[in-house]
Amino acid sequence: MSIQIFGTPVSRGVAIGRAVLVASSRVDVAHYFVGPDRVPAEIDRLRQARDAVVAELTQLKDELPQEAPHELSALLDVHLMLLHDDTVSDATKQWIEQRHYNAEWALSAQLEVLARQFDEMEDAYLRERKADVEQVVERMLRVLAGSSPAPGAPPPAGGPRDFGGEDPLVLVASDVAPADMLQFKRSVFTGFVTDVGGRTSHTAIVARSLDIPAVVGAREASRLIRQDDWVVIDGDAGVVLVNPSSIVLEEYRFRQRQSELERARLNRLRNTPAVTLDGQPVELLANIELPGDAPAALEAGAVGVGLFRSEFLFMNRGGSLPGEDEQYEAYRDAVLAMQGLPVTIRTVDVGADKPLDRMSAHELRHEYGLNPALGLRAIRWSLSEPGMFRQQLRAILRASAHGKVRVLIPMVAHLSEIRLTLEALARARQQLDEAGRAYTAVEVGAMIEVPASAVIIDRFLRHFDYVSVGTNDLIQYTLAIDRDDEAVAHLYDGWHPAVLHLLQQTIASAQAAGKSVCVCGEMAGDTAFTELLLAMGLRSFSMHPARLASVKQRVLRADTRWLQERLPAVLAADDPAAAMLLLLRERTGV
Ligand code: PEP
Ligand code: MG
């Protein structure tokens, strides 16, 4: 049966593929293909993992003390039985043989199939047996994690598969933690759908950086879609079609080809300088999550990095944090990769929906109940860990010996935070001097993403070399809309007059003070806002490399004098988005 599911579009284009359902807790399982010649070796890994778990459980059972409750031994019997059950081992083998999944992926794919069968059982006792299967699979995954993968895996990032004929795949999950999204940079998936999340949730942001069509906040998607269903993800409209008719499928294939052609056409602008029709140069910078993203930024024609979200270096480390040298190497790598272009490194912004440990925003909320977006995050967290903060500042300063580095402080709201931050920087410099370490002058900037800082922007500007507007949070905090919450996603609106007012005030004040100002939130990469931001006087935009060409196209066609004259009318309109659209239509005559 064909169904449609609606969600929030976060990354443009059309993806068509077979669904791979991945449980939230298992997205960190390695997903890669093994070539046909590696299939027997992969099946062998699976067999060895099963044998190891059988041995482990048998030993556990043999060593059970006399007085142990009988249920425990019975439970171990059930687990041992499951390990020999065809629905686990044979079916898992088939995922490897027929789909060429690696062992871990095959195992978790089969777990998803079985979990659904259990969920649908009438009998409560049988339904609860799902937990047993999960425990057994968990044990096998642990063994597999310790075993070396089949030689040759995983395949190169984004590279073609070394065997033909397989269908493209799309990921369907209830939720994906931001840190887990990173591994999809090397992934086999051509699109994805999640049940939760909003337009600027960090999962959505990483999806956009991957430049694959995605829909979030699709609520029931992971329940309604089944493993292997054909799925169309319309990343423009936020619609997911499950098992569409062949006519609909053909229509989407046509649209997919069109958007690929459009993308290729846009990519030709790569080396064209971003200058408006009236000769205003515009700086288009890249947002990156890891040093490995820098080549893509260059490739897209970025003239620097406007936002390096350093927190991704801090995630999923089981409680340990990256030391000064490790951080320094990462920052240095990014600086060197950018070949002399400036790199803006934001100090760590953990907390809210970016916890240090693997936890999705959804789980986080369940776990803590409090509102993490208003809690100890970003600069608040850094200042509460002064040793860690100075360590990061030293690492960033050391990277400045290799190229142009700028430091960016997230979520500053209080003047006392500015004072403490500048003191920490001074102390970090002093420590480097004492240790005889090289560094050069770095510009220090503040992110304007809390309304309080936009309201008293003039006082902030006295202390910083530049400011960068984080519109994702500025919208969230101005409108009191949790950016991760799909239930209020329809109210999350960058066109809200209050947001536009703060934005305009920030840009105008920075320019009056002779300080540079950039926008590095998702708004900078959203072409719906390009003319508005240009009209406000913005000349520096930082976005995912994948968005750069589209924004550049809009810049090349814009006349800032013409836009500036019409800005007051747009801002005064009840619906500024519609007013802007109307103006642009009139101008182009479309
Ligand atoms: C923002 O808030 O706009 C921003 C760029 O920071 P982040 O999305 O990482 O919170
Ligand atoms: Mg932010």
mmCIF file of C-alpha atoms in Angstrom, residues 379-380 383 411-421 450 452-453 456 460 464:
data_model
loop_
_atom_site.group_PDB
_atom_site.id
_atom_site.type_symbol
_atom_site.label_atom_id
_atom_site.label_comp_id
_atom_site.label_asym_id
_atom_site.label_seq_id
_atom_site.Cartn_x
_atom_site.Cartn_y
_atom_site.Cartn_z
ATOM 1 C CA ILE A 379 30.259 29.589 26.988
ATOM 2 C CA ARG A 380 28.435 28.874 30.244
ATOM 3 C CA LEU A 383 33.435 29.058 32.011
ATOM 4 C CA MET A 411 26.019 32.186 23.341
ATOM 5 C CA VAL A 412 27.451 35.129 25.232
ATOM 6 C CA ALA A 413 24.669 36.960 27.072
ATOM 7 C CA HIS A 414 26.291 38.629 30.071
ATOM 8 C CA LEU A 415 28.979 41.277 30.200
ATOM 9 C CA SER A 416 30.613 39.263 32.991
ATOM 10 C CA GLU A 417 31.002 36.369 30.536
ATOM 11 C CA ILE A 418 32.900 38.670 28.195
ATOM 12 C CA ARG A 419 35.234 39.722 30.993
ATOM 13 C CA LEU A 420 35.891 36.140 32.104
ATOM 14 C CA THR A 421 36.438 34.999 28.509
ATOM 15 C CA VAL A 450 20.692 35.328 22.589
ATOM 16 C CA ALA A 452 19.957 39.965 25.272
ATOM 17 C CA SER A 453 23.197 40.319 23.337
ATOM 18 C CA ILE A 456 22.832 45.595 23.976
ATOM 19 C CA PHE A 460 29.339 43.905 23.117
ATOM 20 C CA PHE A 464 35.106 42.172 20.290
#
